[in-house]
Structure formats: C-alpha cells, structure tokens
Coordinates of C-alpha atoms in Angstrom, one line a residue:
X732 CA 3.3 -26.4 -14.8
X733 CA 4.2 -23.5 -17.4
X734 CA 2.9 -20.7 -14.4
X735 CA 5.2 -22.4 -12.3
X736 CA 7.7 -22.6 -14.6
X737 CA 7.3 -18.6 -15.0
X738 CA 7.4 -17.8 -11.2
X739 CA 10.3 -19.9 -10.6
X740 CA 12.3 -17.6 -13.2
X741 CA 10.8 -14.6 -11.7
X742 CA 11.7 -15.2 -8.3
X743 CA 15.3 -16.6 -9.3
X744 CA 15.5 -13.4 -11.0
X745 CA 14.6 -11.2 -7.6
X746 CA 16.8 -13.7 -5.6
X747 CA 20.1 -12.9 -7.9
X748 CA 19.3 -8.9 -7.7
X749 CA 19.0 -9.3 -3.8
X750 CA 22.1 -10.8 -3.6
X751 CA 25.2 -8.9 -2.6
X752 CA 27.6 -7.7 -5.7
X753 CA 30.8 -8.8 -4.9
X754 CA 28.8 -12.5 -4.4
X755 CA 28.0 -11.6 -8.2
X756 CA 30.1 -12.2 -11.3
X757 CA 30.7 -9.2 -12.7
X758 CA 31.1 -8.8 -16.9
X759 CA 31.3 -5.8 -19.0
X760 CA 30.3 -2.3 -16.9
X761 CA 29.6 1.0 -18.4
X762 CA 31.3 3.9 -17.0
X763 CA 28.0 5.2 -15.5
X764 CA 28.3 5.4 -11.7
X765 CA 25.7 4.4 -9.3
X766 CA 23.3 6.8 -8.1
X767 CA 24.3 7.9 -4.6
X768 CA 20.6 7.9 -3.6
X769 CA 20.0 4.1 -4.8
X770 CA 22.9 2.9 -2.6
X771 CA 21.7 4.6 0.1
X772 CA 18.5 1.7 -0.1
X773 CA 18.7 -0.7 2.4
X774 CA 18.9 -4.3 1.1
X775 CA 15.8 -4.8 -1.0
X776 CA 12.4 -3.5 -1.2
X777 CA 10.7 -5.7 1.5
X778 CA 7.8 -7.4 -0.8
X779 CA 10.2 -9.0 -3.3
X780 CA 12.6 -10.1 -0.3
X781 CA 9.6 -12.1 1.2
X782 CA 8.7 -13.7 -2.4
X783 CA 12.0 -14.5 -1.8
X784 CA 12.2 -16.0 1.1
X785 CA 9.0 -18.5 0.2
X786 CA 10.7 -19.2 -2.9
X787 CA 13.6 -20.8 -0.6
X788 CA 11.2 -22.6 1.7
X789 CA 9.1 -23.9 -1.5
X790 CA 13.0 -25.1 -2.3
X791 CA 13.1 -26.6 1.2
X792 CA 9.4 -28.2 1.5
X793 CA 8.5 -29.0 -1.9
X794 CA 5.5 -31.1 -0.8
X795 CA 4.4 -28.4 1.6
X796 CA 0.9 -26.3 0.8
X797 CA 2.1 -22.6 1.6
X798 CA -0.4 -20.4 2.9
X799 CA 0.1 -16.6 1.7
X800 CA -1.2 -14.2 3.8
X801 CA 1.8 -12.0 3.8
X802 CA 1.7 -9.8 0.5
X803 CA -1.4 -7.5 0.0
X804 CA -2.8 -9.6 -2.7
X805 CA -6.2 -9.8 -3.5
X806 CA -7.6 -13.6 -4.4
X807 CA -11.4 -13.4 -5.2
X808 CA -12.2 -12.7 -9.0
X809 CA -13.2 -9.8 -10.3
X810 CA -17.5 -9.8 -10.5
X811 CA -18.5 -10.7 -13.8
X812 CA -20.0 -6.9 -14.5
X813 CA -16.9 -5.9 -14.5
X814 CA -15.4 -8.2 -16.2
X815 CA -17.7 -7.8 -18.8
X816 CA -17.7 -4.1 -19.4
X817 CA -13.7 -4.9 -19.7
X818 CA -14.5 -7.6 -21.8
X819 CA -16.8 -5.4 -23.9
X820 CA -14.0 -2.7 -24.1
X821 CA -11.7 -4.6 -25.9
X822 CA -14.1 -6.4 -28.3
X823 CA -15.1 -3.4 -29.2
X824 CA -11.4 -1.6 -30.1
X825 CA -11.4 -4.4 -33.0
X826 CA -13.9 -2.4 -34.5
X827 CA -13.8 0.8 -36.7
X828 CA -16.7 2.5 -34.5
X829 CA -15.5 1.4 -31.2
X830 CA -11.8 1.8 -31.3
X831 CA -10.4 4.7 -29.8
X832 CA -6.1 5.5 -29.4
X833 CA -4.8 7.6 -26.8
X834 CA -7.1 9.1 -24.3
X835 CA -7.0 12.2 -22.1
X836 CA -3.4 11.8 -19.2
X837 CA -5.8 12.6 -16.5
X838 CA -7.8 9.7 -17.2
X839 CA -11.5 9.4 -18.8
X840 CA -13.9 12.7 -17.8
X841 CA -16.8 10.1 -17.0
X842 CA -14.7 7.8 -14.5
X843 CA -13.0 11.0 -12.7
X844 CA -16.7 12.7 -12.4
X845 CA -18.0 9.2 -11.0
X846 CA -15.4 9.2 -9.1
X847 CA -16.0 12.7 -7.2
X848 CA -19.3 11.6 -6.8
X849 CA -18.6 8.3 -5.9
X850 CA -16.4 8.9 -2.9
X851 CA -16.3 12.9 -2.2
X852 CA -19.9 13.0 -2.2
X853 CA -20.7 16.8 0.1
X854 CA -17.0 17.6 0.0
X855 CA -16.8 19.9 -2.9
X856 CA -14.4 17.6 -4.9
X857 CA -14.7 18.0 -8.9
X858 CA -13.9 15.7 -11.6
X859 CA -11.6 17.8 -12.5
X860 CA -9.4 17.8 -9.6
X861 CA -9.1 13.5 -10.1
X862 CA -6.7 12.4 -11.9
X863 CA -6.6 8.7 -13.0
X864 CA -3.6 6.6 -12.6
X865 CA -2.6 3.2 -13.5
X866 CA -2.5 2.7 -9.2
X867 CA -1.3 4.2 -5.9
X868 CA 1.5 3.4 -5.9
X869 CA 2.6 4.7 -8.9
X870 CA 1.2 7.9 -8.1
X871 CA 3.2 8.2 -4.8
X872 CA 6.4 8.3 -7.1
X873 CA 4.7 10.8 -9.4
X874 CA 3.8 13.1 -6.2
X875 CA 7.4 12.9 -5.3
X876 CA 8.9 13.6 -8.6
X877 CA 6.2 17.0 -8.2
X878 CA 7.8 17.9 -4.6
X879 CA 11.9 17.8 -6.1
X880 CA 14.6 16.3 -3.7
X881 CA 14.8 20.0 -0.9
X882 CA 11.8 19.4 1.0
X883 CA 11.6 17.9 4.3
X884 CA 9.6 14.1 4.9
X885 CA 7.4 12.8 8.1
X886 CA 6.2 9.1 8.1
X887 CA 4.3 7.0 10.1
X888 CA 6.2 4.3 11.7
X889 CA 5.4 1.9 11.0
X890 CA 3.8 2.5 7.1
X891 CA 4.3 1.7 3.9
X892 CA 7.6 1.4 3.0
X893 CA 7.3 2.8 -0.5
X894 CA 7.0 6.5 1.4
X895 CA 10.9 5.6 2.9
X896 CA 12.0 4.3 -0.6
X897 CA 10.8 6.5 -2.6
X898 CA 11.7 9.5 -0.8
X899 CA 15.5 7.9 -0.8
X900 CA 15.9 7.3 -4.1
X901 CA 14.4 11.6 -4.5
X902 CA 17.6 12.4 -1.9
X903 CA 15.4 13.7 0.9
X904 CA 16.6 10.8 3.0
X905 CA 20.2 11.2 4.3
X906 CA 22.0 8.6 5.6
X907 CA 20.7 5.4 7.1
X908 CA 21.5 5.2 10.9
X909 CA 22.2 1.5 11.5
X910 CA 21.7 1.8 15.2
X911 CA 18.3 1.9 14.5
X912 CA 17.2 1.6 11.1
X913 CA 16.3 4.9 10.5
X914 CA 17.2 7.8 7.4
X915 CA 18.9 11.3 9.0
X916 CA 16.4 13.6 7.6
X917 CA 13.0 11.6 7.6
X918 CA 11.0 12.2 11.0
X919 CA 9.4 9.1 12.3
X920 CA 6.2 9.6 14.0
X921 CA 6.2 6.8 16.1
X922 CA 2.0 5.2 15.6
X923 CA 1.7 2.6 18.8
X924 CA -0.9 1.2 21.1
X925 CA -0.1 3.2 23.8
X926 CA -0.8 6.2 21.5
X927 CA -3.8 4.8 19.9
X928 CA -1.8 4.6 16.7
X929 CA -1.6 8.2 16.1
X930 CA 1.4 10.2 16.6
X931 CA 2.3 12.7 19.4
X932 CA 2.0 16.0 17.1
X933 CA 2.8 17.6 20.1
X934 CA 6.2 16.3 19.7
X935 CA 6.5 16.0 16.0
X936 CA 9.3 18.7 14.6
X937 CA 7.9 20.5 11.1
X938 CA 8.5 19.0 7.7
X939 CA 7.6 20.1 4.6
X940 CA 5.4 16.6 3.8
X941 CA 3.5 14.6 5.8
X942 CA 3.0 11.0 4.9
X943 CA -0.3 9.4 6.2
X944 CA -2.2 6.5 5.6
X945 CA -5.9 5.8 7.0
X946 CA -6.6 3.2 7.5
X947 CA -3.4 2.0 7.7
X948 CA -1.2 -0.4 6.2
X949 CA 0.6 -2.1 7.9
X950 CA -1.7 -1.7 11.9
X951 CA -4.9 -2.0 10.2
X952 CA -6.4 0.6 12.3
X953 CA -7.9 3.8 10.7
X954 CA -7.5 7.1 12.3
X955 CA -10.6 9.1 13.7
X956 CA -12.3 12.3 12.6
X957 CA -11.1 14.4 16.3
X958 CA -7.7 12.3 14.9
X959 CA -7.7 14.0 11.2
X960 CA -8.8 17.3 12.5
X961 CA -5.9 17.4 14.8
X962 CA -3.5 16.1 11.5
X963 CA -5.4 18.7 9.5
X964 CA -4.6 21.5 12.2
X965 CA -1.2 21.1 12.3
X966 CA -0.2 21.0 8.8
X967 CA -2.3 24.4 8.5
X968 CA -0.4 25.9 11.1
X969 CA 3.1 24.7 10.1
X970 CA 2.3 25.0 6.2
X971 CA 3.0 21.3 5.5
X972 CA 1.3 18.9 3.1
X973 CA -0.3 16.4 3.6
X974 CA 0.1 13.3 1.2
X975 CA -3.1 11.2 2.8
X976 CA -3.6 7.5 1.1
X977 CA -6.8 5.9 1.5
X978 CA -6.6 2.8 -0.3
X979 CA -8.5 1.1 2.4
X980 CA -11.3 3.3 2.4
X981 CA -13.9 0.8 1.8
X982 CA -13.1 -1.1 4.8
X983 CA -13.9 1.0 7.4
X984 CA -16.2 -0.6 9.5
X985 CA -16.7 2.2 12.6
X986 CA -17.3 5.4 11.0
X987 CA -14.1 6.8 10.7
X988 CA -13.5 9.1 7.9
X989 CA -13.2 7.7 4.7
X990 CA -11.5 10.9 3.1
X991 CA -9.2 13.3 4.5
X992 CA -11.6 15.6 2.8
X993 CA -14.2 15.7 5.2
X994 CA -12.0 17.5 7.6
X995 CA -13.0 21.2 6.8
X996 CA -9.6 22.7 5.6
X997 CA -8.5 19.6 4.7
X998 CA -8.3 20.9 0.6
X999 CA -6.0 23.9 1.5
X1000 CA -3.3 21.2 2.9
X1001 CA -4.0 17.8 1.5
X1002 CA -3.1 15.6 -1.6
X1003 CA -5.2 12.2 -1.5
X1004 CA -4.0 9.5 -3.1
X1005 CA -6.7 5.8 -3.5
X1006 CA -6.4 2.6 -5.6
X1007 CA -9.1 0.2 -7.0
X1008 CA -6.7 -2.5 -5.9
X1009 CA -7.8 -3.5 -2.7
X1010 CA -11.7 -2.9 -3.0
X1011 CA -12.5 -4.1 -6.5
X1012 CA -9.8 -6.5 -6.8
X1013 CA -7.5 -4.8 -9.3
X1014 CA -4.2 -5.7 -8.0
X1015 CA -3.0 -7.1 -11.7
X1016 CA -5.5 -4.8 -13.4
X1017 CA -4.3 -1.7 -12.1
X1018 CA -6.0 1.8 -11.7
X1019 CA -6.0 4.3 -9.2
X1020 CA -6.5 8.4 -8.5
X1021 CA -5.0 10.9 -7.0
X1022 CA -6.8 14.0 -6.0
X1023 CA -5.1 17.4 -6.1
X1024 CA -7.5 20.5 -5.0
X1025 CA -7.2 23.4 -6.8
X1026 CA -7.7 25.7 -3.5
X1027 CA -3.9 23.7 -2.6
X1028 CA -1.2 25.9 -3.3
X1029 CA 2.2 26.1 -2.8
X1030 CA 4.4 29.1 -0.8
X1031 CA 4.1 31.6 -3.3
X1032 CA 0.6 30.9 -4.4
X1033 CA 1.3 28.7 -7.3
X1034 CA -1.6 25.9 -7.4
X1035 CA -0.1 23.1 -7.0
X1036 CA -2.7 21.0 -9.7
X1037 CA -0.8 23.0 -12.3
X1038 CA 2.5 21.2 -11.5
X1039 CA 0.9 18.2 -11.0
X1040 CA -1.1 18.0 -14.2
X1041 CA 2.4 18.6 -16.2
X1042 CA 3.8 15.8 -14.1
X1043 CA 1.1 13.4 -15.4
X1044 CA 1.1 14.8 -18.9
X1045 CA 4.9 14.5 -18.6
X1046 CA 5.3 10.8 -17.5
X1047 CA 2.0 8.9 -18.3
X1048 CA 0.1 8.4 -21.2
X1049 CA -3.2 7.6 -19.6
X1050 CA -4.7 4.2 -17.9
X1051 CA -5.5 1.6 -19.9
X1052 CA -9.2 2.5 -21.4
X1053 CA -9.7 -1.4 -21.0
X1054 CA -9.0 -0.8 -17.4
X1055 CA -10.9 2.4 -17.2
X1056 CA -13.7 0.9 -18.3
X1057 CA -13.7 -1.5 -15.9
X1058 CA -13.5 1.3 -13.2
X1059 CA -16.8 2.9 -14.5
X1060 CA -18.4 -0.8 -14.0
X1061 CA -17.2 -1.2 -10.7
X1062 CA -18.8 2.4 -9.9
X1063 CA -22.0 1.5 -10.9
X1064 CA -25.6 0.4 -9.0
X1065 CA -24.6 -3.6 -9.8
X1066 CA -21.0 -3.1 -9.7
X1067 CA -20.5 -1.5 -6.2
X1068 CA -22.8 -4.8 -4.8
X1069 CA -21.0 -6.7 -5.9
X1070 CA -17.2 -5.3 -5.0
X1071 CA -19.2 -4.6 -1.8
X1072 CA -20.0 -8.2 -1.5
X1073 CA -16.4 -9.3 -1.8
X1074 CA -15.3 -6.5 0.4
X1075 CA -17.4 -8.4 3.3
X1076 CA -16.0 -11.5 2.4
X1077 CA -12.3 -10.3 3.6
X1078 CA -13.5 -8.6 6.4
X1079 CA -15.5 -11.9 7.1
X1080 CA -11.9 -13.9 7.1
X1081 CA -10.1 -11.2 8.7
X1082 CA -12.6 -11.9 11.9
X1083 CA -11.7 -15.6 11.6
X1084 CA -7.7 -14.6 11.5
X1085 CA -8.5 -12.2 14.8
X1086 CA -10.2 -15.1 16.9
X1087 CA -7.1 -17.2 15.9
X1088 CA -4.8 -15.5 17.1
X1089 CA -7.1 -14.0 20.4
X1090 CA -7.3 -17.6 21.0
X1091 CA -4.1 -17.6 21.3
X1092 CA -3.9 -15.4 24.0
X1093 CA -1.9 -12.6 21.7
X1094 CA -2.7 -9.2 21.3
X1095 CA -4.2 -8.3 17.5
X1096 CA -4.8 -4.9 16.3
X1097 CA -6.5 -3.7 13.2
X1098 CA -8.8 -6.3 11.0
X1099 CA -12.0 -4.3 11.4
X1100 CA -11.1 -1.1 9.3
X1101 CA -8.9 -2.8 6.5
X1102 CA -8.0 -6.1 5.8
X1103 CA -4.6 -6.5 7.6
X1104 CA -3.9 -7.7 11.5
X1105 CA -1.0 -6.1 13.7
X1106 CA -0.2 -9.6 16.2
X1107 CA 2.0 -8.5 18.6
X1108 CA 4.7 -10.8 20.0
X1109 CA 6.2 -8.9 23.2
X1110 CA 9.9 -9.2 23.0
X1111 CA 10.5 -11.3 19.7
X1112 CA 12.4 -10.6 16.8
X1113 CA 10.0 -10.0 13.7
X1114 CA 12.1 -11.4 10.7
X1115 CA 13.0 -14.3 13.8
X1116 CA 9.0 -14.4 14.3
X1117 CA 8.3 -14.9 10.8
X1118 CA 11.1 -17.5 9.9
X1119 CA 9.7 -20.1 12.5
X1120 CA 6.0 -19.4 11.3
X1121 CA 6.8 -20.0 8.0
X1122 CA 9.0 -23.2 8.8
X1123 CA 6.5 -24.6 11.6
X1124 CA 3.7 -23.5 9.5
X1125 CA 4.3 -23.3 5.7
X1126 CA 2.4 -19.5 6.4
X1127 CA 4.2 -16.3 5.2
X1128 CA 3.2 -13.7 7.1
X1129 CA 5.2 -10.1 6.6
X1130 CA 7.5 -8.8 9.7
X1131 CA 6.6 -6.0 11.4
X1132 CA 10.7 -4.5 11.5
X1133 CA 9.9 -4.2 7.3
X1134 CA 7.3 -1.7 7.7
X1135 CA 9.9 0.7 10.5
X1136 CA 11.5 0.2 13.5
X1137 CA 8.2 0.6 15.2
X1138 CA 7.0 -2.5 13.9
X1139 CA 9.5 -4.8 15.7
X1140 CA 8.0 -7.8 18.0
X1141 CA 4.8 -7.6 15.5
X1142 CA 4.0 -9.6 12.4
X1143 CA 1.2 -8.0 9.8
X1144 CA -1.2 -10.9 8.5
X1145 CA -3.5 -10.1 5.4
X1146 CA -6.8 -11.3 5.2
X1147 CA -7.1 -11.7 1.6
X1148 CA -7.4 -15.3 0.9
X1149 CA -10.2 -18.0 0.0
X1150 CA -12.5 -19.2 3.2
X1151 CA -11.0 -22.2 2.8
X1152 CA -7.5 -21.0 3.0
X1153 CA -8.5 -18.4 6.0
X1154 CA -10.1 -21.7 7.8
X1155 CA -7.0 -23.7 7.3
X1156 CA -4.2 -21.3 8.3
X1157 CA -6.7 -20.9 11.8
X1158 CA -6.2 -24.1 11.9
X1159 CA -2.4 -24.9 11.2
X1160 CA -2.4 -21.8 14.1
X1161 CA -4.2 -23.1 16.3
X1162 CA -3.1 -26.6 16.5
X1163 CA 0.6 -25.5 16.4
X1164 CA 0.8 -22.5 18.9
X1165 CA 2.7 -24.6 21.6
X1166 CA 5.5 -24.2 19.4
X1167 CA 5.7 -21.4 18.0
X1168 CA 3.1 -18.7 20.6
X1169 CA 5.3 -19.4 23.8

C-alpha cells in the first residue's frame, strides 16, 4: 500500500509539471527568465508522459491488471552473486579496514580494466580509455556538455529521444518545425524498412556529431559490420564524430558487431557509450561507461580524452563503489552466466511477443538483436494506436511518433517482463485483435 502510496505522488507530481502554465496557479516568481533552449522542448520528455498516461487509465480502470511493456524496464532480479558482492561492499564500509570515501572520477582501475577486456577484447581498448559512470544516459549529457552548444547534430530517426533533448536544451537545436515535428538544425537520417534501417549516407549532409545506436532503441534491429564500415567511412572523410551507444550489446543474436570498435578506424572517429542497465539488470542500480580513445582528437589535434576526463572530474564524483562492486561481480566467470542466463530469458519472451503479433498478421521488426519489437500498423496514428491498446487491453506499449517522425504508424513493445506477464499480454493480444488489429 505505502509503494503505492509513493507512486501515486510521483506520478501526480509528473502530471502537474506536464501540464500547461497558464492551467497552473502561479505564486511568487523570481526574476530569472526561462532558458530559451528549455522552452524550445516539446511538451514533456516522452517516458514520464506515458507514466502519465497509465496513471490516468489506472484512475479510469482501477480493477484493471496493467501490463507494462512500454518503458525499458528491466523486471528479473539481480543474480544473487551480484547481489552479494554488493551486499558484501556495504557490510564491509561499517568497518575500519573495509571502508573507503571517495574513489577515483573515472571509476575503479579493476572494473574499467575488466571492462576493456570484458567487451573490447582484440580491439586495442585500455582501461584507461573507460570511464565509469553512474549510466548512459547520464553520460550522453556529459558528452554534450564536452562538445559546447556550435557544433552541428545527426540522429537516427527514429532513436532515443534523449539525443533530441539533450542537444536542445545545449542550443544546437533551432526551432521546432511543427509541420513535421522536427528541430531546424538537427539532420534526421531517416532508419526504415525499405532501407534496412540504415540511413542513406549517400544523402546525409555533414554534421559535426553523429548520433547512432546499435542495436537500436527504439527498431530493435542492430546494424551490420559492411553497415558500421560504411558509418565509420563517412565520418572519416567528413571529420565527424561519432557518439555510438551500445547498450544492447549483449543481445545480439546474428553476429553483428557488438562495438563500433571493431570497425578498423573506428577509434580515430568514435566515442562509445554502454550501460549495465539492460544486460545485468541495473536499471535502479545504475552504472555505465563511456569509452573515449586516446588516438580521438579534435581539429587541431587536441585529444579529446583530455576534455573529457576534466568533464567527469568536473561534474561527478565517481559511481557508487557499492555499485561498482557489483559491476566487477557481474564481470566475472559466475556472474556473466548468470546475467547471460537472464539475458536469454528476454530474448525467450521477446520470441513469444513476435509470434503474437505475426499471428496477427502485422509486420514486427527487431526482437532478435535487443529486447524491443517495431509492430507496424500501416496508416494509423501511433499516440491514436497506443490509446485504444491501452483502453482495449490494459497494455502500455510506447508510440512510435515519440521516438521521431519516422516512427509514426509503429508502436515499440519491450520484452522485459516475467513469462507469465509475456504469456498473458499474448494472450489479451491475441484474443482481442478483432478490435483493435483491423
């Protein structure tokens, strides 16, 4: 009762901030004026509007069993080996021998080394070039605050919306073009079937930064390594950077490349960024890395790990050593099984999620190289799309339209759930598609 006491409050709180101001009562205001580039964000950033909106249908249906598999959030528990060196961690910071204060920005030597081990095995990666972070994220802002607000921006569309934010709220954005959803200056590179979700270079005007995310969130579907080489090729011969995330790594399923980094020439023009989050279930525990080569420099030769280590040293004191504890664990013999093991088991309900909806008769993209479906829906409305699956259903999915204007007539659905709850959402699906899959 008291948990759903606190997430009431929370998500009253996020409904009031959505809300128009002048639908606000206004008090006492300071004399500090808005910042130009926060006004230029569209309504809300898209998660906390779907919280949202389930918090109003909860209102509506308060009998109703919702089934989330909208937001990106992990639900099996952390193995216990983990949980245990975590455990051990903190137990042993009540003690004069195993306490320990403030550790190094860049996070602990033993975790990044692991680390470069772990996942640039052959690439020539060094610990030193990992820097540990309390999430992705977070470190996407960080790389943003590095780049200042002059440069120029390319995203795929769709992706992540926290590229789009985040780059309006640094002023690289100009204006938002209502006709169709898009900022001035950001260049869209437009990621669809009929371009095997990799975008026409060909066609794609110079920036300065190059957003990309393999395998993708929201399409699920992970870029190949004649794909990357192309990517790598063009930022080389433009001079761009390449900010590459590959928070799904560990769900690659065919092959593809699991780092940008095994694209030869890959560290002279790329920044990778990677989370715990989705592979060892550290969603609320939080801890990430970012890789910065030191062979990346900028025009006049400056390496660009220099700014980006003052940046750290500058704005964060350091993960948690609880945390980073925990990462070690999850990086060693036993605790790779088993983050492995529950790895398989989302993949296993993201198979269950893509014969649903085959069954269906719609199209479905991604599941097999990250834990997220693309369900296309030929000439529907996404937020429309979503509303009556959510009414018919009690299932939040996420609209495509929140990820870019490419993502219109799709919904994203995450995998991440119990069996049972996979099983049943197939099932609410599949017994209720004359309504809603027409």
């Amino acid at each position: 009762m008291l948990k759903q006491m606190v997430h009431a409050s929370k998500t009253n709180l996020e409904v009031e901030s959505l809300r128009p101001v002048e639908e606000r009562e206004i008090g006492h205001c300071t004399k500090v004026r808005r910042s130009v580039n926060m006004e230029k964000l569209q309504s809300g950033y898209l998660f906390p509007e779907i919280s949202m909106r389930e918090y109003e249908h909860s209102q509506k249906h308060p009998d109703a069993k919702i089934i989330r598999l909208g937001i990106g959030d992990t639900t099996e528990p952390v193995p216990n080996c983990i949980a245990f060196a975590m455990t051990k961690k903190a137990i042993d910071l009540s003690t004069v021998e195993g306490y320990s204060g403030y550790g190094d920005e860049q996070g602990n030597k033993a975790l990044r080394k692991r680390i470069a081990e772990k996942f640039y095995e052959n690439m020539g990666i060094k610990g030193e070039e990992v820097f540990v972070s309390d999430g992705a994220q977070c470190d996407i802002s960080r790389i943003q605050m590095l780049l200042g607000s002059n440069v120029t921006v390319a995203v795929q569309d769709p992706s992540f919306p926290a590229y789009i934010d985040s780059s309006v709220i640094f002023g690289r954005a100009g204006e938002l073009q209502g006709q169709n959803g898009k900022y001035e200056r950001i260049v869209y590179m437009k990621c669809a079937p009929e371009n095997d979700f990799f975008p026409d270079l060909s066609n794609t005007p110079r920036t300065d930064i190059i957003f990309f995310c393999s395998p993708n969130n929201p399409t699920g579907t992970a870029a190949s390594a004649s794909q990357l080489r192309r990517l790598v090729d063009f930022a080389t011969a433009n001079g761009s950077l390449i900010v590459y995330d590959s928070s799904y790594a560990a769900y690659i399923s065919d092959g593809s490349p699991t780092s940008i980094y095994q694209i030869p020439g890959a560290k002279q023009v790329a920044i990778e960024v990677s989370s715990f989050s989705k592979f060892a279930g550290f969603t609320g525990v939080r801890l990430g890395w970012t890789v910065v080569p030191e062979e990346l420099s900028y025009s006049n030769g400056f390496p660009i790990i220099k700014d980006y280590d003052r940046i750290v040293c500058t704005c964060f004191n350091g993960a948690s050593n609880i945390v980073q504890a925990g990462g070690l664990a999850c990086l060693s013999a036993e605790g790779f099984q088993a983050v492995s093991r529950v790895v398989n088991h989302y993949k296993e309900n993201a198979k269950i999620l893509v014969e649903a909806f085959r069954g269906l008769g719609m199209e479905v993209y991604g599941g097999q190289n990250a834990p997220y479906l693309w369900v296309h829906f030929p000439g529907s409305s996404s937020w429309e799309l979503f509303a009556e699956i959510l009414e018919k259903t009690h299932i939040v999915t996420i609209p495509g339209r929140g990820f870019g204007p490419a993502g219109e007539e799709y919904i994203r659905v995450s995998s991440f759930g119990h069996r049972e709850t996979i099983l049943e959402a197939s099932n609410r699906l599949t017994s209720l598609h004359k309504h809603i899959f027409k």
